[in-house]
PDB file of C-alpha atoms in Angstrom:
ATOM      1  CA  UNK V 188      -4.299  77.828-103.158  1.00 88.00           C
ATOM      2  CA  UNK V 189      -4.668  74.768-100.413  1.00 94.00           C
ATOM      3  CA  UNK V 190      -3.956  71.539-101.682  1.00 93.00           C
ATOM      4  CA  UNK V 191      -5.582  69.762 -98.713  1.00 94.00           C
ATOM      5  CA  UNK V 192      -6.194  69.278 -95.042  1.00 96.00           C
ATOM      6  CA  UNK V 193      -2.691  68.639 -94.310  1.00 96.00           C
ATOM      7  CA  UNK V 194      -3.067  67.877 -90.630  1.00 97.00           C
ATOM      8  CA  UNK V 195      -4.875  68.776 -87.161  1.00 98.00           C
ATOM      9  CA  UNK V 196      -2.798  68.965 -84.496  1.00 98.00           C
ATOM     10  CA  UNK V 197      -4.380  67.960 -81.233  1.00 98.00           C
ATOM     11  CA  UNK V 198      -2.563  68.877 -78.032  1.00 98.00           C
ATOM     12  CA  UNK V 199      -2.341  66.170 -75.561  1.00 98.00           C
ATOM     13  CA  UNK V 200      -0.363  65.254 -72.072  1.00 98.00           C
ATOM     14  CA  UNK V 201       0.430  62.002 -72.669  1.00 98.00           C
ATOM     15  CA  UNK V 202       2.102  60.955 -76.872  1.00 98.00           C
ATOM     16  CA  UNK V 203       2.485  57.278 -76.012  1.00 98.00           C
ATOM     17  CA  UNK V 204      -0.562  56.973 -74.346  1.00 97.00           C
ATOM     18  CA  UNK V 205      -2.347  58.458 -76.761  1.00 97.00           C
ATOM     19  CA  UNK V 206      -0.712  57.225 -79.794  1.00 98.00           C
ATOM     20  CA  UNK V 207      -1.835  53.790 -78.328  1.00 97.00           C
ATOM     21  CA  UNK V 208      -5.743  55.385 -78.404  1.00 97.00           C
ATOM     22  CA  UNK V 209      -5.855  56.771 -81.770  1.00 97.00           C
ATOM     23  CA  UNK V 210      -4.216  53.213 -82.962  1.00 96.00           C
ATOM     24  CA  UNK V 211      -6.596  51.191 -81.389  1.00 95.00           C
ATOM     25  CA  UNK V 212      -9.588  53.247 -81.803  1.00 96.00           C
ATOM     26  CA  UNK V 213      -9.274  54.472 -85.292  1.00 96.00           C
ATOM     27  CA  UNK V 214      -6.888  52.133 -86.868  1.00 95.00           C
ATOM     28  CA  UNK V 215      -4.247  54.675 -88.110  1.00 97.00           C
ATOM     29  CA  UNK V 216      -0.518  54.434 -87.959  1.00 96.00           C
ATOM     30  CA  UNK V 217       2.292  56.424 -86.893  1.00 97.00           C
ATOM     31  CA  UNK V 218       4.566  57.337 -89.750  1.00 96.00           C
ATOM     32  CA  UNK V 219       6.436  59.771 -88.395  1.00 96.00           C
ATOM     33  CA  UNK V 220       7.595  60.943 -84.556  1.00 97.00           C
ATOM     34  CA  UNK V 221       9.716  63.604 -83.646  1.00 96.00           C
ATOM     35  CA  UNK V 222      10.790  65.978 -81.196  1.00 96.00           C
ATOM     36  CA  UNK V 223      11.141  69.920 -82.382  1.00 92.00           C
ATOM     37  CA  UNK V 224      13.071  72.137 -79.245  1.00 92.00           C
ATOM     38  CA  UNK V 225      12.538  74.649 -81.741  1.00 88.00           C
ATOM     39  CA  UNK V 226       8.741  74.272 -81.095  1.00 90.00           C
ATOM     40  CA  UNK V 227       8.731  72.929 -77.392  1.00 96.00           C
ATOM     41  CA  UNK V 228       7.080  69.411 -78.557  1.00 97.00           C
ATOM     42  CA  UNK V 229       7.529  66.205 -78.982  1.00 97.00           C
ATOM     43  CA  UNK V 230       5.330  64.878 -81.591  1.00 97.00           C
ATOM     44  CA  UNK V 231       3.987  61.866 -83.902  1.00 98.00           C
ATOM     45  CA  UNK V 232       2.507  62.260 -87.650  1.00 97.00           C
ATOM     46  CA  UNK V 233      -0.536  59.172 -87.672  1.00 98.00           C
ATOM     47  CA  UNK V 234      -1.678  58.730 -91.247  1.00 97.00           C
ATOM     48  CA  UNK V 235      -5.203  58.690 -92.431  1.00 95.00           C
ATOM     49  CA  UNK V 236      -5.394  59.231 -96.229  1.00 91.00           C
ATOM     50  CA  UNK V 237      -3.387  60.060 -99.104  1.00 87.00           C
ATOM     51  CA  UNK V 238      -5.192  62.598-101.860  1.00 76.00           C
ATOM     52  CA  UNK V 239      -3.575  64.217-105.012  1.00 72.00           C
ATOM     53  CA  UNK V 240      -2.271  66.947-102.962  1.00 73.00           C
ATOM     54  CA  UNK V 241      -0.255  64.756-100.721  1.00 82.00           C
ATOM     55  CA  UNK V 242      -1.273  63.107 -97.576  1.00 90.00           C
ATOM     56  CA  UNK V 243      -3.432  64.117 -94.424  1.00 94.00           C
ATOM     57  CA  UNK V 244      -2.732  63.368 -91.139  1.00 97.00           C
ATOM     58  CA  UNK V 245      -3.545  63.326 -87.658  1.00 98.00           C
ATOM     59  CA  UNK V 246      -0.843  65.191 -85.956  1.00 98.00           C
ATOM     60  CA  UNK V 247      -0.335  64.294 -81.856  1.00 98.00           C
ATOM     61  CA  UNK V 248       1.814  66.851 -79.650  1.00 98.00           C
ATOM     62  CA  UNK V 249       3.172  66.330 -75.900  1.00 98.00           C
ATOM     63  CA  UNK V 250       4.575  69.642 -74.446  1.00 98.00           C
ATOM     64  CA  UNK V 251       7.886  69.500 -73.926  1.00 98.00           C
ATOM     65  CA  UNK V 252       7.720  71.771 -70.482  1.00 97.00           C
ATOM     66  CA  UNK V 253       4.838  73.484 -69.191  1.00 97.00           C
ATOM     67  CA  UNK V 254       6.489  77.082 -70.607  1.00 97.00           C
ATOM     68  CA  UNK V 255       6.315  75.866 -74.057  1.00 97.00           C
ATOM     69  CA  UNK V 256       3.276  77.207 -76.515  1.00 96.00           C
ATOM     70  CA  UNK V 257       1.283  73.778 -76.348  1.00 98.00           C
ATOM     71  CA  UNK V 258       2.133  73.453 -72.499  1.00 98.00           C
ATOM     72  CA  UNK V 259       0.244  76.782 -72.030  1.00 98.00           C
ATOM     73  CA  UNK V 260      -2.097  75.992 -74.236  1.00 97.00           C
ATOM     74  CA  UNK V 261      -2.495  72.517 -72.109  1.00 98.00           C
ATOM     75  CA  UNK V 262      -3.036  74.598 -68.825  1.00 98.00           C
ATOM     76  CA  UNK V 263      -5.309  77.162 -70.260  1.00 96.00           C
ATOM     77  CA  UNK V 264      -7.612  74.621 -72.591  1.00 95.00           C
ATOM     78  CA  UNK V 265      -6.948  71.250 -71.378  1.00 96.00           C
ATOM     79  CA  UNK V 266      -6.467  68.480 -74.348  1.00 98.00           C
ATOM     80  CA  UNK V 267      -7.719  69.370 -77.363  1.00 97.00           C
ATOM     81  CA  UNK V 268      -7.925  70.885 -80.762  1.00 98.00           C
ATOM     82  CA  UNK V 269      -4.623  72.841 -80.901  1.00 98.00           C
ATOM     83  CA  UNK V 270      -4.360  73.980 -84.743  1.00 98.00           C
ATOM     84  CA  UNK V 271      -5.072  73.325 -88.478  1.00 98.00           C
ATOM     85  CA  UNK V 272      -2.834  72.921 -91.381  1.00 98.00           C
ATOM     86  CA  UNK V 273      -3.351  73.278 -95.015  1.00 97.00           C
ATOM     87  CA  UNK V 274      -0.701  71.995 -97.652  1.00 96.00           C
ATOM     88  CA  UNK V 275      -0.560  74.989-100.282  1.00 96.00           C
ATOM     89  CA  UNK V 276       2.343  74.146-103.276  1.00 95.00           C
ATOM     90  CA  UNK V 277       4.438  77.039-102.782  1.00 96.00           C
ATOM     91  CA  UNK V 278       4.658  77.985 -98.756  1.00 97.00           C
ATOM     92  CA  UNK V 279       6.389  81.655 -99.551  1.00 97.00           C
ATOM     93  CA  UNK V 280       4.273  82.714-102.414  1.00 97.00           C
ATOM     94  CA  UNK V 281       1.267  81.850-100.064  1.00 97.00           C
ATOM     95  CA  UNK V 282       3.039  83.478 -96.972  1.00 97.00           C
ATOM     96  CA  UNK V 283       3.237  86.861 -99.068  1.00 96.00           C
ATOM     97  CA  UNK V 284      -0.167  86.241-100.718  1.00 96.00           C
ATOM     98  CA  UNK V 285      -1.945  86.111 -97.166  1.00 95.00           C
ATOM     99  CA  UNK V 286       0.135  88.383 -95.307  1.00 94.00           C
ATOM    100  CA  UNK V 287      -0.401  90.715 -98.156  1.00 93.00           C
ATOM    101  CA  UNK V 288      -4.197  90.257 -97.281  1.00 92.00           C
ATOM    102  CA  UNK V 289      -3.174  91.740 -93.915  1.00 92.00           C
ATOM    103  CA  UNK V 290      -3.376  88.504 -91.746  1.00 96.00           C
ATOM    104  CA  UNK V 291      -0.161  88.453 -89.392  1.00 97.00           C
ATOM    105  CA  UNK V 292       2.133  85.587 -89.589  1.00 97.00           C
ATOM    106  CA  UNK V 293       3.981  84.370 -86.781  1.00 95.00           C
ATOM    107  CA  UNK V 294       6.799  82.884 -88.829  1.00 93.00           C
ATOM    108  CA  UNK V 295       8.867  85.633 -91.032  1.00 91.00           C
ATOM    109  CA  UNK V 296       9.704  82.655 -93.275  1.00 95.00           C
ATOM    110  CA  UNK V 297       9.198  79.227 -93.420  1.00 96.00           C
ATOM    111  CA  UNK V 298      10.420  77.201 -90.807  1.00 93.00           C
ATOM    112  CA  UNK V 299      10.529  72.788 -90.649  1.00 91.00           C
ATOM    113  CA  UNK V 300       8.172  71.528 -89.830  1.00 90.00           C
ATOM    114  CA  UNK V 301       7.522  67.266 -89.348  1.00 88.00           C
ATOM    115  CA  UNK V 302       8.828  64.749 -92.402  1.00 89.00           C
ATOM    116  CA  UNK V 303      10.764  67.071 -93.929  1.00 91.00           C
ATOM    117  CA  UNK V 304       8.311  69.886 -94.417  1.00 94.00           C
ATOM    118  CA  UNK V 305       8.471  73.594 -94.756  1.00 96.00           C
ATOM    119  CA  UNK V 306       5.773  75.534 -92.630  1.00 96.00           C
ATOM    120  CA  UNK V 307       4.633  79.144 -91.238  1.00 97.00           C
ATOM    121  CA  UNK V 308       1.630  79.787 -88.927  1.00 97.00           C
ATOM    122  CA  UNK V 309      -1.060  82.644 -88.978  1.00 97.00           C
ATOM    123  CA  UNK V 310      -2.025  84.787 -86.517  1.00 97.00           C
ATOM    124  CA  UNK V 311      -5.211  82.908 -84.489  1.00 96.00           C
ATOM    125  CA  UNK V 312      -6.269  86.529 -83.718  1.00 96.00           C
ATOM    126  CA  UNK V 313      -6.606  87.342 -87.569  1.00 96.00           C
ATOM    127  CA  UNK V 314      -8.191  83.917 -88.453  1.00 96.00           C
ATOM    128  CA  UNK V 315     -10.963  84.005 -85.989  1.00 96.00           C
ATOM    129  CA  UNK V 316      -9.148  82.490 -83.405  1.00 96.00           C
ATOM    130  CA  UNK V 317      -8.115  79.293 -85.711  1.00 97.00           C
ATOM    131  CA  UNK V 318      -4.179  78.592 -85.081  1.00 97.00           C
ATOM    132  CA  UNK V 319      -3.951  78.205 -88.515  1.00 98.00           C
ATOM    133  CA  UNK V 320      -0.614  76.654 -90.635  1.00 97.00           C
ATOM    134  CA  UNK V 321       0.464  76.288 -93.751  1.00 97.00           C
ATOM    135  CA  UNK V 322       2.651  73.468 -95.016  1.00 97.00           C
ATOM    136  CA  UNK V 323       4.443  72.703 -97.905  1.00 96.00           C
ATOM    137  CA  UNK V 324       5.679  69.329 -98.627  1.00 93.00           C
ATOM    138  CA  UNK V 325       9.355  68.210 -99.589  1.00 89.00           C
ATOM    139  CA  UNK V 326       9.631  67.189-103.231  1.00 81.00           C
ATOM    140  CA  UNK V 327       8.621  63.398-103.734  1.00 72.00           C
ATOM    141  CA  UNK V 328      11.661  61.138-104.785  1.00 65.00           C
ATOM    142  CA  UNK V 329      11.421  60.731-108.479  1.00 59.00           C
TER     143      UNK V 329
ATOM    144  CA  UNK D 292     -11.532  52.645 -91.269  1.00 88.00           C
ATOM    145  CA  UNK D 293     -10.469  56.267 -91.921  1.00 94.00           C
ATOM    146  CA  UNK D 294     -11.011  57.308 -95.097  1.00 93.00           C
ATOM    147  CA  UNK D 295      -9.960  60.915 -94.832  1.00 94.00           C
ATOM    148  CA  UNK D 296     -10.329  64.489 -92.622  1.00 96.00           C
ATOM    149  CA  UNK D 297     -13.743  65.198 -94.336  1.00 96.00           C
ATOM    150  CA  UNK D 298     -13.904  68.018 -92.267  1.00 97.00           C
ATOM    151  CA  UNK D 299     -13.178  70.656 -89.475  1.00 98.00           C
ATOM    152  CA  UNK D 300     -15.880  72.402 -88.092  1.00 98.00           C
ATOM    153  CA  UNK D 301     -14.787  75.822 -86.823  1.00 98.00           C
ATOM    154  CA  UNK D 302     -17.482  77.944 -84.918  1.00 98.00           C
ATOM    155  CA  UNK D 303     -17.542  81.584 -85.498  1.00 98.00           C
ATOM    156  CA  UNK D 304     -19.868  84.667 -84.562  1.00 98.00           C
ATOM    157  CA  UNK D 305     -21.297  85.682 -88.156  1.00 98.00           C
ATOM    158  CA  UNK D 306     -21.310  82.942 -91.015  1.00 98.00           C
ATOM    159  CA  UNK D 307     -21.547  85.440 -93.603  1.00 98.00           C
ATOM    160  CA  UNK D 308     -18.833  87.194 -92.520  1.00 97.00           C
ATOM    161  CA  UNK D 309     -16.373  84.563 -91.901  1.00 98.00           C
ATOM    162  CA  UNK D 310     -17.268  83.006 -95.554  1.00 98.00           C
ATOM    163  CA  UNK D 311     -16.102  85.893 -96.996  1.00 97.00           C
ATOM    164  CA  UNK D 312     -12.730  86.005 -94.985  1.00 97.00           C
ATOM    165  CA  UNK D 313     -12.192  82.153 -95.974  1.00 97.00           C
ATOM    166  CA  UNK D 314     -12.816  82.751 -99.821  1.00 96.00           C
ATOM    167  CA  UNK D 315     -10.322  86.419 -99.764  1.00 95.00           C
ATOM    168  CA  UNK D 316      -7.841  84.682 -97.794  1.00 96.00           C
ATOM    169  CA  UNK D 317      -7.714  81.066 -98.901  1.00 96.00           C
ATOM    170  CA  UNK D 318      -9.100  80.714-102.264  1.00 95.00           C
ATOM    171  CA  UNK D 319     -11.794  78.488-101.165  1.00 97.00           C
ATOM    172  CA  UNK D 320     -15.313  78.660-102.138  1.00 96.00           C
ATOM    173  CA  UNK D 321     -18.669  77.608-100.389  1.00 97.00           C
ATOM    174  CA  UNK D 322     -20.348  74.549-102.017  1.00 96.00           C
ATOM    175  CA  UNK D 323     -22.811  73.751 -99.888  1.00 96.00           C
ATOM    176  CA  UNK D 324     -25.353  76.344 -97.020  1.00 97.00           C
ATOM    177  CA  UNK D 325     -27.533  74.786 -94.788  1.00 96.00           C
ATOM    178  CA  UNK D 326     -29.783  75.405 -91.498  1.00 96.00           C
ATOM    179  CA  UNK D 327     -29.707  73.034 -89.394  1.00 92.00           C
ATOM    180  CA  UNK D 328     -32.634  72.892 -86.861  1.00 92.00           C
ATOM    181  CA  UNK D 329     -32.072  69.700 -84.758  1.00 88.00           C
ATOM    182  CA  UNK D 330     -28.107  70.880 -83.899  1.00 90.00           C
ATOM    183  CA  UNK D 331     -28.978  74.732 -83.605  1.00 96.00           C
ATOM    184  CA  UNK D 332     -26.919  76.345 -86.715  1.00 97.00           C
ATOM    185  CA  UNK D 333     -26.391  77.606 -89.621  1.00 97.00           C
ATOM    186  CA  UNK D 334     -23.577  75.936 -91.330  1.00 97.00           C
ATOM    187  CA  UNK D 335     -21.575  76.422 -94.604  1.00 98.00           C
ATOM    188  CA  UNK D 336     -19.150  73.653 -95.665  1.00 97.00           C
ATOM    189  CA  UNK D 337     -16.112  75.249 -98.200  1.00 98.00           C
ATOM    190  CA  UNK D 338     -14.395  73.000-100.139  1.00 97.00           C
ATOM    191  CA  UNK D 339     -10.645  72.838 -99.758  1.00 95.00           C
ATOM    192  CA  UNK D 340      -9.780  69.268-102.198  1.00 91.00           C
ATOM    193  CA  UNK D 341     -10.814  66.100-103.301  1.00 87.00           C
ATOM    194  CA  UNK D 342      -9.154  62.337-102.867  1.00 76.00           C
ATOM    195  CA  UNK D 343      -9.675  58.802-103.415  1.00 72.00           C
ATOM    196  CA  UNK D 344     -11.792  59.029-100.335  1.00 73.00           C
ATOM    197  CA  UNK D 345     -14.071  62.081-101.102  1.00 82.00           C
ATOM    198  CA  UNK D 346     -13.864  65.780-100.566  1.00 90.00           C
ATOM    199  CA  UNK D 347     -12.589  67.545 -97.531  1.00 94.00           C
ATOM    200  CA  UNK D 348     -14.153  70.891 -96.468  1.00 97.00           C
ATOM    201  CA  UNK D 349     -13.781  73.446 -93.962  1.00 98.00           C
ATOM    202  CA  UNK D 350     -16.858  74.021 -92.307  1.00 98.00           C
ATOM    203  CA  UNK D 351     -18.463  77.460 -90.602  1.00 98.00           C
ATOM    204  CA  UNK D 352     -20.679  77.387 -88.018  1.00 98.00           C
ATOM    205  CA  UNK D 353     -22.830  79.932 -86.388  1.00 98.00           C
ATOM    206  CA  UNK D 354     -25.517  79.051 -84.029  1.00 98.00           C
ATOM    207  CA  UNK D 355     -28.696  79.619 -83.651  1.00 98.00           C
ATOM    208  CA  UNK D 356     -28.988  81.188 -80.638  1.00 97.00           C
ATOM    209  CA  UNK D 357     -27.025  81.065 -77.119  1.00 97.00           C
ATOM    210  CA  UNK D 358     -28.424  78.063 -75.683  1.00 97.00           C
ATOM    211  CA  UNK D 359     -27.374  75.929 -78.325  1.00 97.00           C
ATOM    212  CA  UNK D 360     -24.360  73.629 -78.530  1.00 96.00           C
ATOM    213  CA  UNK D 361     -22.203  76.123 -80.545  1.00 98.00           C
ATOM    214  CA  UNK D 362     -23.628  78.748 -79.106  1.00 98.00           C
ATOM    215  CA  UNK D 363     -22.721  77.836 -75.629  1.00 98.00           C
ATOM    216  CA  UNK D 364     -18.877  76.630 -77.222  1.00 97.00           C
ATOM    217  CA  UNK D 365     -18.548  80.269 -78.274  1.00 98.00           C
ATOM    218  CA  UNK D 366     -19.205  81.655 -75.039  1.00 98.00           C
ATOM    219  CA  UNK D 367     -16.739  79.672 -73.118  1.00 96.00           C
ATOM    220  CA  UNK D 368     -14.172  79.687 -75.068  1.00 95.00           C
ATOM    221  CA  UNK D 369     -14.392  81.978 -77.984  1.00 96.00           C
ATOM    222  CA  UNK D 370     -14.640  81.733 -82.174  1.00 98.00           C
ATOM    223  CA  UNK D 371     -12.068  78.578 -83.160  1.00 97.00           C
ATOM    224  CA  UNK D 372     -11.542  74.902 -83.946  1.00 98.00           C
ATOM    225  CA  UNK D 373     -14.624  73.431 -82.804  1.00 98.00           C
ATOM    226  CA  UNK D 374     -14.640  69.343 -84.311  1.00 98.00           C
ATOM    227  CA  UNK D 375     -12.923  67.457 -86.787  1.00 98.00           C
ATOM    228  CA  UNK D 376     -14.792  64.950 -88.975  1.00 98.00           C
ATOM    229  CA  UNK D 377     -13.281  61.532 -90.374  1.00 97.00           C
ATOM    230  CA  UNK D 378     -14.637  59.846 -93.336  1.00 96.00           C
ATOM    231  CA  UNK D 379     -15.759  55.972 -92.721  1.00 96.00           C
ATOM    232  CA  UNK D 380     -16.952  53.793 -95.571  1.00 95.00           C
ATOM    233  CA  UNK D 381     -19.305  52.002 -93.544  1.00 96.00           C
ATOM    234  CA  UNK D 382     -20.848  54.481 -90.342  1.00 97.00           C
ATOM    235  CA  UNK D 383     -22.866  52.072 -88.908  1.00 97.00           C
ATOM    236  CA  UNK D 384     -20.164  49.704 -88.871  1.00 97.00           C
ATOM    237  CA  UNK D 385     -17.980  52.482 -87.398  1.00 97.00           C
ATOM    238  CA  UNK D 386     -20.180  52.959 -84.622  1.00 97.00           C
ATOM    239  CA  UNK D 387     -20.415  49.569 -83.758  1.00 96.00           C
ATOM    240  CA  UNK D 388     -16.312  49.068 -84.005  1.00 96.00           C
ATOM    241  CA  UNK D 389     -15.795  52.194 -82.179  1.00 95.00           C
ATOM    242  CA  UNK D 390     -18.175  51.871 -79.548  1.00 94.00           C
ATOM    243  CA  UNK D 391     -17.296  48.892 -78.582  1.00 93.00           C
ATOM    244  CA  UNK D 392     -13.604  50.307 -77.508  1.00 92.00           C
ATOM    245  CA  UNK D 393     -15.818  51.748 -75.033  1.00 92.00           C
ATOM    246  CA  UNK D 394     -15.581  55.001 -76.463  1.00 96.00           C
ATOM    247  CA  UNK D 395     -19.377  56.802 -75.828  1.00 97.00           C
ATOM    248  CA  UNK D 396     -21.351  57.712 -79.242  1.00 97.00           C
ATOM    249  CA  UNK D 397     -23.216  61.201 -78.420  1.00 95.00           C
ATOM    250  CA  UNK D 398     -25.982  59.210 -81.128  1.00 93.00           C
ATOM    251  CA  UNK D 399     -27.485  56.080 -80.823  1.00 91.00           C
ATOM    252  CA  UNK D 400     -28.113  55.783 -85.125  1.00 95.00           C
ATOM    253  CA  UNK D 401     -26.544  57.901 -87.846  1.00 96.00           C
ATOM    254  CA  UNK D 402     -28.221  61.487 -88.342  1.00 93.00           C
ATOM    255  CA  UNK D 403     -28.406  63.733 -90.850  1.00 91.00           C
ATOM    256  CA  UNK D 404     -25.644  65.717 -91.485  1.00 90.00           C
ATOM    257  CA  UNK D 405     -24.277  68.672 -94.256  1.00 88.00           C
ATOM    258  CA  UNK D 406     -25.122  67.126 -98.339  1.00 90.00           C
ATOM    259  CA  UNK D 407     -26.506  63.981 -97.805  1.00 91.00           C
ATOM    260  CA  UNK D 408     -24.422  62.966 -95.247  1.00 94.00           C
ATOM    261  CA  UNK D 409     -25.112  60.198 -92.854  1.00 96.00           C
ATOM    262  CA  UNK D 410     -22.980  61.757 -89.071  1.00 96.00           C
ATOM    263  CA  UNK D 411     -22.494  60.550 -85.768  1.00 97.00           C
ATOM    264  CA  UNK D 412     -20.554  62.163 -82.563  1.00 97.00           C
ATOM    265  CA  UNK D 413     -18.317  61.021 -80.225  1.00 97.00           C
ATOM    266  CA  UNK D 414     -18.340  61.613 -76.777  1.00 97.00           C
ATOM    267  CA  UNK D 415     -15.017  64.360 -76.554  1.00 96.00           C
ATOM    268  CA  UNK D 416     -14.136  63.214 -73.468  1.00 96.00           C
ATOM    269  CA  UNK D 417     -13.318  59.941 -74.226  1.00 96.00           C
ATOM    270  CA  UNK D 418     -11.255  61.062 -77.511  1.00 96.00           C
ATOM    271  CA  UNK D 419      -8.942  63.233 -75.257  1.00 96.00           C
ATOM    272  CA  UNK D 420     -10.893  66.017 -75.680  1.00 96.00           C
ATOM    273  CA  UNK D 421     -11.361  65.944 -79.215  1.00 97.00           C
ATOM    274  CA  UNK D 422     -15.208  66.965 -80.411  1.00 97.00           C
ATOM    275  CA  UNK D 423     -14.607  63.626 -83.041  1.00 98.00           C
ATOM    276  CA  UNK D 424     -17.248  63.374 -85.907  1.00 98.00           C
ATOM    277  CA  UNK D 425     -17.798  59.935 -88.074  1.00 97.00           C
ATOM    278  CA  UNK D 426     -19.364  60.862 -91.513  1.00 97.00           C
ATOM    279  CA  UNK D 427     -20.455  58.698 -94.445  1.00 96.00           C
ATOM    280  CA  UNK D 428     -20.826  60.477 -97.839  1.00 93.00           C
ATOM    281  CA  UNK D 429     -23.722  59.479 -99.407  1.00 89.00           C
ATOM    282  CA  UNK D 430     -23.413  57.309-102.864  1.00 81.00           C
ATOM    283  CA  UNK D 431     -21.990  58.967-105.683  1.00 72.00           C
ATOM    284  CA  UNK D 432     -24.499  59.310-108.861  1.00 65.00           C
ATOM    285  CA  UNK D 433     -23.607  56.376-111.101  1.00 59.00           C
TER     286      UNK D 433
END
């Protein structure tokens, strides 16, 4: 059912800052920024690989406000770790298989996610306290 | 230098149990079960797809006891994301590159880590608090 590591996401207080960092440090590239109200973030996609399934990436977030999910998260946690996400081929047919296995989600259906993606998150209670999404990518040009 | 996520490590109270969870809910299946003594756990990795760069994995850990690493994660802050792991080609080489960025390695040489892997840590604090694992796969059987 997962087609890869799609992404972490790693909560931080500063994008640019540390978009510079993960650049420098770890040679990857930003392919991708955005800012999501919906979500309270402003974000950037940095890639690392490409695999059969599609690519993987290193996903940075910036709260937008400190009463936004990953702003909380910020003043609870500090930087960090913020959540996981697999890329499974068909996001509702996975929504209903693992909500069906009586893990909550805390999308009703899928929602966008970065570059064009569809995407739903799990429960962290039911998935031993993983913040756990699932992504499914856009159809590739043909 | 980043070949792909190989891994996230996620720490949780009872391996057994959790491996079961992972396999019901996501399909994915344990390929690999290991004690290891020098880091304080028991570790399963679960293999979630394969790319140009190698496999990627999700991997359970439970500790050993309290006063280990994990164990000492778990009581501050609970079951949950605990590291991610890149794949490098060349981990020596990595180590050099990287600490010389002035980012601190947690190990001087390359240890031992899950199948034949050759692992080092860097210091979280200096990846914006990102737990931030290097890992070389060993060679593949020709």
């Amino acid at each position: 059912m997962l087609l890869r590591i799609d992404h972490v996401g790693i909560a931080c207080e500063n994008l640019d800052e540390k978009i510079a960092y993960y650049e420098a440090t770890f040679g990857v590239t930003v392919v991708s920024r955005e800012v999501n109200e919906e979500q309270g973030v402003k974000e950037a996609m940095l890639h690392v690989a490409d695999g059969e399934g599609g690519g993987s990436y290193i996903q940075l977030l910036e709260p937008l406000g400190p009463d936004t999910p990953v702003g909380k998260f910020l003043a609870k946690r500090g930087e960090g770790l913020h959540h996981i996400a697999y890329g499974v081929p068909d996001i509702e047919a996975a929504m209903e298989r693992i909500g069906g296995s009586g893990v909550r989600l805390l999308d009703e259906r899928p929602r966008h996610g970065a570059m064009g993606t569809s995407i739903a998150f799990l429960h962290p209670k039911d998935v031993g306290g993983v913040l756990t999404e699932l992504v499914e990518s856009p159809p590739r040009p043909s």
